[in-house]
Amino acid sequence: MRFSSTRGGAPQQGAARAILTGLAPDGGLYVPERIAPIDVESLLDAGWVEVAEAVMGPYLTAEGGLEPEDLRQAVRTAAARFEHEDVVPVELLGEGSGAIGLLELFGGPTHAFKDVALTLLPHLVTLARRAEGEQGTTLVLTATSGDTGKAALEGFRDVPDTEVVVLYPTEGVSFMQKQQMRTQAGENVHVLGIHGDFDDAQRAVKALFADEGARERLDARGYSISSANSINLGRLLPQMVYYVTGYAALRRAGVVAAGEQVDVVVPTGNFGNLLAATWARAAGVPLGSLVCATNENRVLADFFATGTYDARRSLVRTDSPSMDILVSSNLERYLYEASGGDTARVRTALETLARERRFDWGELPGRGANPVLAGAATRQEAAETLRRVHAEHGALVDPHTAVALHVLERYRTGELTDGQAPASRPALVAATASPYKFAPAVLGALGGEADPDEFETLVRLATTAADERGAPAGLSGLREAEVLHDRVVEVAEVPATIEEVLHR
């Protein structure tokens, strides 16, 4: 299968080249020429590796450049890094048409949903390099609002012929997220804090991709630039897999029958996780409404309500920092789909956004039987939902997942559908991170008081929540970890600093 740019100004590529390039040369994002159908009924009892092969194989093998047996081994190796044999187990809350299946996406090495793709992406990059006969070193540039950074660092740590540089906003991530990045070991990893927010970090990465002079200097030193952000095709394809396995889990549990739909609610800022759900639905997975859940930084909720994307607002720092984003990269892929592949319209919208921080798209499709909707939750609403879900179901969720659960409640009452009650059916909710990554906020929502020592707060949370498992060792063990990366720079210094650290 071939992939083209959402902006129409770059030649089509196979999957291997698209993964290695990350961002298309014209500034657009790679999209497949078609969505390959998925035979869900044949995969109801299949394991993770078999489902992943069925979902990703049509895009990555044959014309995509990768060998099927190599993909199989890569998926198997990545899956082995998860705590549960299902990789993404489903916790069922409630029953009947009101049932909620929590997609537990945080069983990987860094305890966040990004692990599903970023345990696999380094293998895909290695296979893509081999397929393309590429020499030199792949430089993986990544901006993070908290979870992508650690997952990329861990995934690419000491991968041969690879260097990874992560940019994070020093005041825009949780303590645990920051500690995870600052203590990351590895000969090829570099972490830079910036004075700014995630959007500043994301702009800095995209600017480096677009800077021909910087690219030429790096190329002369043997570096080719790629990305581990969700702009990379290799991030999105693995995320399609758990919408298939999640639906299959609800089928096996008897929650839905053959052909019956489930709704999907995803807490998101950069829209990649929900974009993967739109691809899964287009491939034939019986998904009904797809609901984008945002926090107080409700730029996506406002866009889906009005058709105007307006980032001319101050960023609000919340208890769900991974969603503290004003410029959503993967919305570009959705606009491409919504416009029927109108690259000129997409290019105009995104260039206007870069120039004016806003654009008018007009009426959006999808207000029919299977829409894409969006809603928001305040910090207090999310905390109240977190507390209630724990009291009623014994489920402990993080603030991002609590945002999604609150928005689901609003959707089911008709608030997101112009007062019309939606179809009564179960839902899959993306539980995107371990609650222990945001222990002070979660403990506060449960009525407890955080300790000045964040690691003692982990213990308090486990006790208050009566959670026998306690905090993951990967988080509690950070107490003894040495800080290896403490450099903080201004946004304008990012390009020169990256070139400098690569000299070391």
mmCIF file of C-alpha atoms in Angstrom, residues 67-407:
data_model
loop_
_atom_site.group_PDB
_atom_site.id
_atom_site.type_symbol
_atom_site.label_atom_id
_atom_site.label_comp_id
_atom_site.label_asym_id
_atom_site.label_seq_id
_atom_site.Cartn_x
_atom_site.Cartn_y
_atom_site.Cartn_z
ATOM 1 C CA GLU A 67 8.419 -8.937 5.507
ATOM 2 C CA PRO A 68 5.445 -10.634 7.234
ATOM 3 C CA GLU A 69 7.631 -12.853 9.409
ATOM 4 C CA ASP A 70 9.651 -9.797 10.526
ATOM 5 C CA LEU A 71 6.478 -7.944 11.470
ATOM 6 C CA ARG A 72 5.243 -10.976 13.404
ATOM 7 C CA GLN A 73 8.461 -11.197 15.406
ATOM 8 C CA ALA A 74 8.475 -7.450 16.070
ATOM 9 C CA VAL A 75 4.919 -7.553 17.422
ATOM 10 C CA ARG A 76 5.710 -10.598 19.549
ATOM 11 C CA THR A 77 8.788 -8.916 21.037
ATOM 12 C CA ALA A 78 6.886 -5.701 21.799
ATOM 13 C CA ALA A 79 3.946 -7.569 23.340
ATOM 14 C CA ALA A 80 6.283 -9.407 25.704
ATOM 15 C CA ARG A 81 7.014 -6.113 27.466
ATOM 16 C CA PHE A 82 3.463 -5.847 28.812
ATOM 17 C CA GLU A 83 2.222 -7.115 32.159
ATOM 18 C CA HIS A 84 -0.857 -8.874 30.794
ATOM 19 C CA GLU A 85 -0.883 -11.594 28.152
ATOM 20 C CA ASP A 86 -3.735 -9.763 26.414
ATOM 21 C CA VAL A 87 -1.478 -6.656 26.253
ATOM 22 C CA VAL A 88 -4.584 -4.446 26.590
ATOM 23 C CA PRO A 89 -7.081 -6.151 28.923
ATOM 24 C CA VAL A 90 -10.621 -4.819 29.308
ATOM 25 C CA GLU A 91 -12.155 -4.114 32.734
ATOM 26 C CA LEU A 92 -15.939 -4.278 32.528
ATOM 27 C CA LEU A 93 -17.977 -1.767 34.528
ATOM 28 C CA GLY A 94 -21.738 -2.209 34.687
ATOM 29 C CA GLU A 95 -23.823 -4.438 32.463
ATOM 30 C CA GLY A 96 -26.230 -4.435 29.556
ATOM 31 C CA SER A 97 -26.471 -1.448 27.255
ATOM 32 C CA GLY A 98 -24.932 0.763 29.967
ATOM 33 C CA ALA A 99 -21.782 -1.337 30.250
ATOM 34 C CA ILE A 100 -18.401 0.342 29.970
ATOM 35 C CA GLY A 101 -15.314 -1.524 28.859
ATOM 36 C CA LEU A 102 -12.185 0.176 30.187
ATOM 37 C CA LEU A 103 -9.366 -0.404 27.716
ATOM 38 C CA GLU A 104 -6.445 -0.705 30.156
ATOM 39 C CA LEU A 105 -3.723 0.764 27.981
ATOM 40 C CA PHE A 106 -1.161 1.278 30.751
ATOM 41 C CA GLY A 107 0.330 -2.178 31.275
ATOM 42 C CA GLY A 108 3.550 -1.428 29.402
ATOM 43 C CA PRO A 109 6.978 -0.385 30.676
ATOM 44 C CA THR A 110 6.130 3.314 31.179
ATOM 45 C CA HIS A 111 2.512 2.815 32.332
ATOM 46 C CA ALA A 112 0.796 4.863 29.625
ATOM 47 C CA PHE A 113 -1.016 4.110 26.372
ATOM 48 C CA LYS A 114 1.893 5.341 24.289
ATOM 49 C CA ASP A 115 3.695 2.076 25.106
ATOM 50 C CA VAL A 116 1.402 0.109 22.789
ATOM 51 C CA ALA A 117 2.920 1.839 19.785
ATOM 52 C CA LEU A 118 6.311 2.859 21.135
ATOM 53 C CA THR A 119 7.411 -0.629 22.178
ATOM 54 C CA LEU A 120 6.851 -1.573 18.535
ATOM 55 C CA LEU A 121 7.971 1.564 16.663
ATOM 56 C CA PRO A 122 11.728 1.034 17.222
ATOM 57 C CA HIS A 123 11.405 -2.398 15.605
ATOM 58 C CA LEU A 124 9.444 -0.899 12.709
ATOM 59 C CA VAL A 125 12.116 1.757 12.242
ATOM 60 C CA THR A 126 14.844 -0.896 12.209
ATOM 61 C CA LEU A 127 12.935 -2.992 9.678
ATOM 62 C CA ALA A 128 12.182 0.082 7.581
ATOM 63 C CA ARG A 129 15.876 1.049 7.535
ATOM 64 C CA ARG A 130 16.728 -2.428 6.305
ATOM 65 C CA ALA A 131 13.991 -2.353 3.652
ATOM 66 C CA GLU A 132 15.174 1.042 2.391
ATOM 67 C CA GLY A 133 18.867 0.173 2.599
ATOM 68 C CA GLU A 134 19.387 3.241 4.750
ATOM 69 C CA GLN A 135 22.813 3.966 6.225
ATOM 70 C CA GLY A 136 23.827 6.363 8.993
ATOM 71 C CA THR A 137 21.781 7.204 12.071
ATOM 72 C CA THR A 138 18.074 7.852 12.513
ATOM 73 C CA LEU A 139 17.494 10.910 14.709
ATOM 74 C CA VAL A 140 14.139 10.568 16.443
ATOM 75 C CA LEU A 141 12.806 13.982 17.516
ATOM 76 C CA THR A 142 9.875 13.980 19.910
ATOM 77 C CA ALA A 143 7.819 16.631 21.677
ATOM 78 C CA THR A 144 5.873 15.412 24.680
ATOM 79 C CA SER A 145 3.107 16.567 26.973
ATOM 80 C CA GLY A 146 4.183 13.863 29.400
ATOM 81 C CA ASP A 147 3.790 10.259 28.303
ATOM 82 C CA THR A 148 5.161 10.082 24.757
ATOM 83 C CA GLY A 149 8.572 11.260 25.902
ATOM 84 C CA LYS A 150 9.260 8.497 28.388
ATOM 85 C CA ALA A 151 7.762 5.855 26.101
ATOM 86 C CA ALA A 152 9.970 7.000 23.215
ATOM 87 C CA LEU A 153 13.066 7.133 25.409
ATOM 88 C CA GLU A 154 12.417 3.660 26.771
ATOM 89 C CA GLY A 155 11.485 2.214 23.396
ATOM 90 C CA PHE A 156 14.498 3.570 21.494
ATOM 91 C CA ARG A 157 17.014 3.215 24.336
ATOM 92 C CA ASP A 158 20.263 1.783 22.951
ATOM 93 C CA VAL A 159 18.664 0.793 19.631
ATOM 94 C CA PRO A 160 21.594 0.622 17.171
ATOM 95 C CA ASP A 161 22.039 3.490 14.711
ATOM 96 C CA THR A 162 19.444 5.597 16.496
ATOM 97 C CA GLU A 163 19.538 8.769 18.593
ATOM 98 C CA VAL A 164 16.434 10.087 20.346
ATOM 99 C CA VAL A 165 15.855 13.642 21.561
ATOM 100 C CA VAL A 166 12.802 14.468 23.687
ATOM 101 C CA LEU A 167 11.515 17.985 24.412
ATOM 102 C CA TYR A 168 9.135 18.523 27.330
ATOM 103 C CA PRO A 169 7.632 21.626 28.999
ATOM 104 C CA THR A 170 9.208 21.876 32.435
ATOM 105 C CA GLU A 171 6.009 23.097 34.089
ATOM 106 C CA GLY A 172 3.568 21.154 31.930
ATOM 107 C CA VAL A 173 4.039 17.555 33.078
ATOM 108 C CA SER A 174 3.436 15.721 36.331
ATOM 109 C CA PHE A 175 6.229 15.051 38.820
ATOM 110 C CA MET A 176 6.270 11.343 37.925
ATOM 111 C CA GLN A 177 6.332 12.043 34.202
ATOM 112 C CA LYS A 178 9.250 14.415 34.684
ATOM 113 C CA GLN A 179 11.146 11.940 36.862
ATOM 114 C CA GLN A 180 10.626 9.191 34.316
ATOM 115 C CA MET A 181 12.285 11.292 31.637
ATOM 116 C CA ARG A 182 15.012 12.915 33.718
ATOM 117 C CA THR A 183 16.253 9.548 35.016
ATOM 118 C CA GLN A 184 16.206 7.721 31.683
ATOM 119 C CA ALA A 185 19.358 5.705 31.073
ATOM 120 C CA GLY A 186 20.752 4.932 27.635
ATOM 121 C CA GLU A 187 23.749 5.888 25.540
ATOM 122 C CA ASN A 188 21.616 7.360 22.756
ATOM 123 C CA VAL A 189 18.946 9.314 24.671
ATOM 124 C CA HIS A 190 18.787 13.083 25.218
ATOM 125 C CA VAL A 191 16.161 14.980 27.204
ATOM 126 C CA LEU A 192 15.643 18.737 27.075
ATOM 127 C CA GLY A 193 13.234 20.712 29.211
ATOM 128 C CA ILE A 194 11.928 23.915 27.647
ATOM 129 C CA HIS A 195 10.523 27.127 29.066
ATOM 130 C CA GLY A 196 7.144 26.939 27.358
ATOM 131 C CA ASP A 197 4.252 24.565 26.815
ATOM 132 C CA PHE A 198 3.691 21.463 24.709
ATOM 133 C CA ASP A 199 2.623 23.494 21.689
ATOM 134 C CA ASP A 200 5.971 25.314 21.826
ATOM 135 C CA ALA A 201 7.783 21.974 21.928
ATOM 136 C CA GLN A 202 5.707 20.609 19.054
ATOM 137 C CA ARG A 203 6.345 23.719 16.951
ATOM 138 C CA ALA A 204 10.082 23.428 17.605
ATOM 139 C CA VAL A 205 10.112 19.836 16.346
ATOM 140 C CA LYS A 206 8.107 20.688 13.221
ATOM 141 C CA ALA A 207 10.312 23.723 12.572
ATOM 142 C CA LEU A 208 13.397 21.520 12.620
ATOM 143 C CA PHE A 209 11.770 19.182 10.104
ATOM 144 C CA ALA A 210 11.118 22.190 7.868
ATOM 145 C CA ASP A 211 14.555 23.818 8.311
ATOM 146 C CA GLU A 212 16.469 22.811 5.185
ATOM 147 C CA GLY A 213 19.720 24.224 6.523
ATOM 148 C CA ALA A 214 19.543 22.206 9.728
ATOM 149 C CA ARG A 215 18.537 19.096 7.815
ATOM 150 C CA GLU A 216 21.479 19.512 5.440
ATOM 151 C CA ARG A 217 23.912 19.898 8.349
ATOM 152 C CA LEU A 218 22.515 16.833 10.073
ATOM 153 C CA ASP A 219 22.498 14.898 6.819
ATOM 154 C CA ALA A 220 26.164 15.747 6.307
ATOM 155 C CA ARG A 221 26.843 14.168 9.691
ATOM 156 C CA GLY A 222 24.912 11.034 8.759
ATOM 157 C CA TYR A 223 21.596 11.794 10.517
ATOM 158 C CA SER A 224 18.170 11.387 8.979
ATOM 159 C CA ILE A 225 15.304 12.903 10.979
ATOM 160 C CA SER A 226 12.216 11.008 12.052
ATOM 161 C CA SER A 227 9.671 11.361 14.845
ATOM 162 C CA ALA A 228 8.065 9.256 17.563
ATOM 163 C CA ASN A 229 5.107 11.609 17.898
ATOM 164 C CA SER A 230 1.750 10.547 16.548
ATOM 165 C CA ILE A 231 2.530 12.410 13.332
ATOM 166 C CA ASN A 232 4.435 9.192 12.529
ATOM 167 C CA LEU A 233 2.415 6.543 10.727
ATOM 168 C CA GLY A 234 4.126 3.892 12.854
ATOM 169 C CA ARG A 235 2.419 5.320 15.929
ATOM 170 C CA LEU A 236 -1.121 5.162 14.563
ATOM 171 C CA LEU A 237 -1.281 1.694 13.046
ATOM 172 C CA PRO A 238 -0.556 -0.156 16.337
ATOM 173 C CA GLN A 239 -3.241 1.918 18.066
ATOM 174 C CA MET A 240 -5.882 0.529 15.703
ATOM 175 C CA VAL A 241 -5.250 -2.925 17.153
ATOM 176 C CA TYR A 242 -6.798 -2.385 20.580
ATOM 177 C CA TYR A 243 -10.077 -1.192 19.155
ATOM 178 C CA VAL A 244 -10.359 -4.623 17.537
ATOM 179 C CA THR A 245 -9.301 -6.540 20.665
ATOM 180 C CA GLY A 246 -11.487 -4.312 22.853
ATOM 181 C CA TYR A 247 -14.548 -4.969 20.735
ATOM 182 C CA ALA A 248 -13.746 -8.694 20.697
ATOM 183 C CA ALA A 249 -13.518 -8.701 24.513
ATOM 184 C CA LEU A 250 -17.019 -7.220 24.776
ATOM 185 C CA ARG A 251 -18.289 -9.840 22.344
ATOM 186 C CA ARG A 252 -16.747 -12.664 24.373
ATOM 187 C CA ALA A 253 -18.249 -11.198 27.551
ATOM 188 C CA GLY A 254 -21.688 -11.301 25.950
ATOM 189 C CA VAL A 255 -22.111 -7.533 26.145
ATOM 190 C CA VAL A 256 -22.808 -7.212 22.415
ATOM 191 C CA ALA A 257 -23.889 -9.644 19.721
ATOM 192 C CA ALA A 258 -22.549 -10.001 16.181
ATOM 193 C CA GLY A 259 -22.896 -6.756 14.255
ATOM 194 C CA GLU A 260 -23.992 -4.710 17.274
ATOM 195 C CA GLN A 261 -22.077 -1.490 17.767
ATOM 196 C CA VAL A 262 -20.231 -0.033 20.715
ATOM 197 C CA ASP A 263 -19.387 3.626 21.210
ATOM 198 C CA VAL A 264 -15.819 4.761 21.866
ATOM 199 C CA VAL A 265 -14.718 7.611 24.140
ATOM 200 C CA VAL A 266 -11.094 8.767 24.123
ATOM 201 C CA PRO A 267 -9.433 11.461 26.248
ATOM 202 C CA THR A 268 -7.197 13.290 23.801
ATOM 203 C CA GLY A 269 -5.338 16.480 23.030
ATOM 204 C CA ASN A 270 -3.381 15.583 19.907
ATOM 205 C CA PHE A 271 -6.227 13.446 18.473
ATOM 206 C CA GLY A 272 -4.030 10.499 17.435
ATOM 207 C CA ASN A 273 -5.695 7.914 19.671
ATOM 208 C CA LEU A 274 -9.136 8.871 18.388
ATOM 209 C CA LEU A 275 -7.911 9.113 14.796
ATOM 210 C CA ALA A 276 -6.869 5.448 15.063
ATOM 211 C CA ALA A 277 -10.443 4.664 16.120
ATOM 212 C CA THR A 278 -11.809 6.415 13.017
ATOM 213 C CA TRP A 279 -9.574 4.195 10.881
ATOM 214 C CA ALA A 280 -10.696 1.084 12.774
ATOM 215 C CA ARG A 281 -14.346 2.025 12.245
ATOM 216 C CA ALA A 282 -13.724 2.658 8.548
ATOM 217 C CA ALA A 283 -12.083 -0.791 8.363
ATOM 218 C CA GLY A 284 -15.288 -2.436 9.537
ATOM 219 C CA VAL A 285 -14.959 -2.682 13.323
ATOM 220 C CA PRO A 286 -18.555 -2.165 14.603
ATOM 221 C CA LEU A 287 -17.948 1.124 16.377
ATOM 222 C CA GLY A 288 -20.800 3.605 16.727
ATOM 223 C CA SER A 289 -20.210 7.157 17.897
ATOM 224 C CA LEU A 290 -16.605 8.197 18.434
ATOM 225 C CA VAL A 291 -16.355 10.782 21.202
ATOM 226 C CA CYS A 292 -13.391 13.103 21.727
ATOM 227 C CA ALA A 293 -13.059 14.017 25.421
ATOM 228 C CA THR A 294 -11.095 17.137 26.364
ATOM 229 C CA ASN A 295 -10.303 19.020 29.551
ATOM 230 C CA GLU A 296 -10.514 22.798 30.068
ATOM 231 C CA ASN A 297 -8.282 23.201 27.022
ATOM 232 C CA ARG A 298 -11.369 22.511 24.989
ATOM 233 C CA VAL A 299 -10.183 23.641 21.581
ATOM 234 C CA LEU A 300 -11.226 20.323 20.010
ATOM 235 C CA ALA A 301 -14.633 20.323 21.708
ATOM 236 C CA ASP A 302 -15.252 23.834 20.423
ATOM 237 C CA PHE A 303 -14.122 22.879 16.928
ATOM 238 C CA PHE A 304 -16.503 19.949 16.646
ATOM 239 C CA ALA A 305 -19.329 22.118 17.966
ATOM 240 C CA THR A 306 -18.728 25.131 15.712
ATOM 241 C CA GLY A 307 -16.497 24.158 12.780
ATOM 242 C CA THR A 308 -14.013 26.859 13.799
ATOM 243 C CA TYR A 309 -10.622 25.902 15.197
ATOM 244 C CA ASP A 310 -9.397 28.700 17.447
ATOM 245 C CA ALA A 311 -6.151 28.315 19.375
ATOM 246 C CA ARG A 312 -6.062 32.008 20.319
ATOM 247 C CA ARG A 313 -6.437 31.328 24.023
ATOM 248 C CA SER A 314 -4.261 30.791 27.043
ATOM 249 C CA LEU A 315 -3.273 27.237 27.868
ATOM 250 C CA VAL A 316 -4.825 26.009 31.113
ATOM 251 C CA ARG A 317 -2.678 23.739 33.257
ATOM 252 C CA THR A 318 -4.837 20.910 34.551
ATOM 253 C CA ASP A 319 -4.684 17.612 36.414
ATOM 254 C CA SER A 320 -4.692 15.887 33.017
ATOM 255 C CA PRO A 321 -1.523 17.453 31.549
ATOM 256 C CA SER A 322 -1.161 15.082 28.601
ATOM 257 C CA MET A 323 -4.222 16.849 27.165
ATOM 258 C CA ASP A 324 -2.977 20.368 27.831
ATOM 259 C CA ILE A 325 -2.620 21.057 24.110
ATOM 260 C CA LEU A 326 -4.004 23.796 21.872
ATOM 261 C CA VAL A 327 -2.738 22.708 18.435
ATOM 262 C CA SER A 328 -3.789 19.161 17.650
ATOM 263 C CA SER A 329 -1.542 17.576 15.025
ATOM 264 C CA ASN A 330 -3.648 14.567 14.069
ATOM 265 C CA LEU A 331 -6.759 16.608 13.437
ATOM 266 C CA GLU A 332 -5.115 17.226 10.054
ATOM 267 C CA ARG A 333 -5.620 13.574 9.114
ATOM 268 C CA TYR A 334 -9.253 13.777 10.177
ATOM 269 C CA LEU A 335 -9.776 16.882 8.051
ATOM 270 C CA TYR A 336 -8.311 15.031 5.089
ATOM 271 C CA GLU A 337 -10.882 12.264 5.590
ATOM 272 C CA ALA A 338 -13.736 14.692 6.253
ATOM 273 C CA SER A 339 -13.000 16.605 3.046
ATOM 274 C CA GLY A 340 -12.851 13.485 0.908
ATOM 275 C CA GLY A 341 -9.117 13.905 0.384
ATOM 276 C CA ASP A 342 -9.225 17.591 -0.562
ATOM 277 C CA THR A 343 -5.525 18.346 -0.026
ATOM 278 C CA ALA A 344 -5.824 21.985 -1.110
ATOM 279 C CA ARG A 345 -8.492 22.639 1.503
ATOM 280 C CA VAL A 346 -6.453 20.891 4.200
ATOM 281 C CA ARG A 347 -3.294 22.785 3.265
ATOM 282 C CA THR A 348 -5.097 26.129 3.354
ATOM 283 C CA ALA A 349 -6.622 25.390 6.768
ATOM 284 C CA LEU A 350 -3.348 24.312 8.350
ATOM 285 C CA GLU A 351 -1.345 27.166 6.853
ATOM 286 C CA THR A 352 -3.971 29.581 8.167
ATOM 287 C CA LEU A 353 -3.716 27.955 11.598
ATOM 288 C CA ALA A 354 0.067 28.351 11.604
ATOM 289 C CA ARG A 355 -0.236 31.975 10.583
ATOM 290 C CA GLU A 356 -3.313 33.150 12.497
ATOM 291 C CA ARG A 357 -3.799 30.483 15.197
ATOM 292 C CA ARG A 358 -7.289 29.743 13.854
ATOM 293 C CA PHE A 359 -9.201 28.593 10.789
ATOM 294 C CA ASP A 360 -12.822 28.199 9.738
ATOM 295 C CA TRP A 361 -13.660 24.765 8.371
ATOM 296 C CA GLY A 362 -17.423 25.039 8.219
ATOM 297 C CA GLU A 363 -19.920 22.263 8.720
ATOM 298 C CA LEU A 364 -18.434 18.924 9.723
ATOM 299 C CA PRO A 365 -19.704 15.552 8.524
ATOM 300 C CA GLY A 366 -20.736 12.772 10.864
ATOM 301 C CA ARG A 367 -23.917 14.054 12.504
ATOM 302 C CA GLY A 368 -25.726 10.936 11.307
ATOM 303 C CA ALA A 369 -25.848 7.456 12.764
ATOM 304 C CA ASN A 370 -22.091 7.195 13.470
ATOM 305 C CA PRO A 371 -20.739 10.641 14.284
ATOM 306 C CA VAL A 372 -17.508 12.002 15.676
ATOM 307 C CA LEU A 373 -18.496 14.157 18.637
ATOM 308 C CA ALA A 374 -16.621 16.015 21.340
ATOM 309 C CA GLY A 375 -17.174 17.224 24.870
ATOM 310 C CA ALA A 376 -15.189 18.642 27.772
ATOM 311 C CA ALA A 377 -14.869 18.196 31.515
ATOM 312 C CA THR A 378 -13.589 20.638 34.102
ATOM 313 C CA ARG A 379 -11.070 19.616 36.718
ATOM 314 C CA GLN A 380 -13.821 19.416 39.340
ATOM 315 C CA GLU A 381 -16.128 17.372 37.096
ATOM 316 C CA ALA A 382 -13.337 14.908 36.351
ATOM 317 C CA ALA A 383 -12.454 14.592 40.047
ATOM 318 C CA GLU A 384 -16.088 13.959 40.980
ATOM 319 C CA THR A 385 -16.371 11.305 38.274
ATOM 320 C CA LEU A 386 -13.137 9.659 39.412
ATOM 321 C CA ARG A 387 -14.425 9.479 42.979
ATOM 322 C CA ARG A 388 -17.836 8.128 41.953
ATOM 323 C CA VAL A 389 -16.425 5.442 39.646
ATOM 324 C CA HIS A 390 -14.183 4.226 42.430
ATOM 325 C CA ALA A 391 -17.040 4.186 44.937
ATOM 326 C CA GLU A 392 -19.472 2.414 42.611
ATOM 327 C CA HIS A 393 -17.169 0.001 40.804
ATOM 328 C CA GLY A 394 -13.931 -0.140 42.777
ATOM 329 C CA ALA A 395 -12.087 0.994 39.631
ATOM 330 C CA LEU A 396 -9.181 3.397 40.114
ATOM 331 C CA VAL A 397 -8.618 5.626 37.089
ATOM 332 C CA ASP A 398 -6.314 8.508 36.269
ATOM 333 C CA PRO A 399 -7.533 12.097 35.621
ATOM 334 C CA HIS A 400 -7.445 11.714 31.812
ATOM 335 C CA THR A 401 -9.659 8.640 31.952
ATOM 336 C CA ALA A 402 -11.947 10.445 34.392
ATOM 337 C CA VAL A 403 -12.395 13.200 31.799
ATOM 338 C CA ALA A 404 -13.475 10.562 29.278
ATOM 339 C CA LEU A 405 -15.910 8.939 31.719
ATOM 340 C CA HIS A 406 -17.511 12.298 32.500
ATOM 341 C CA VAL A 407 -17.878 13.124 28.806
#
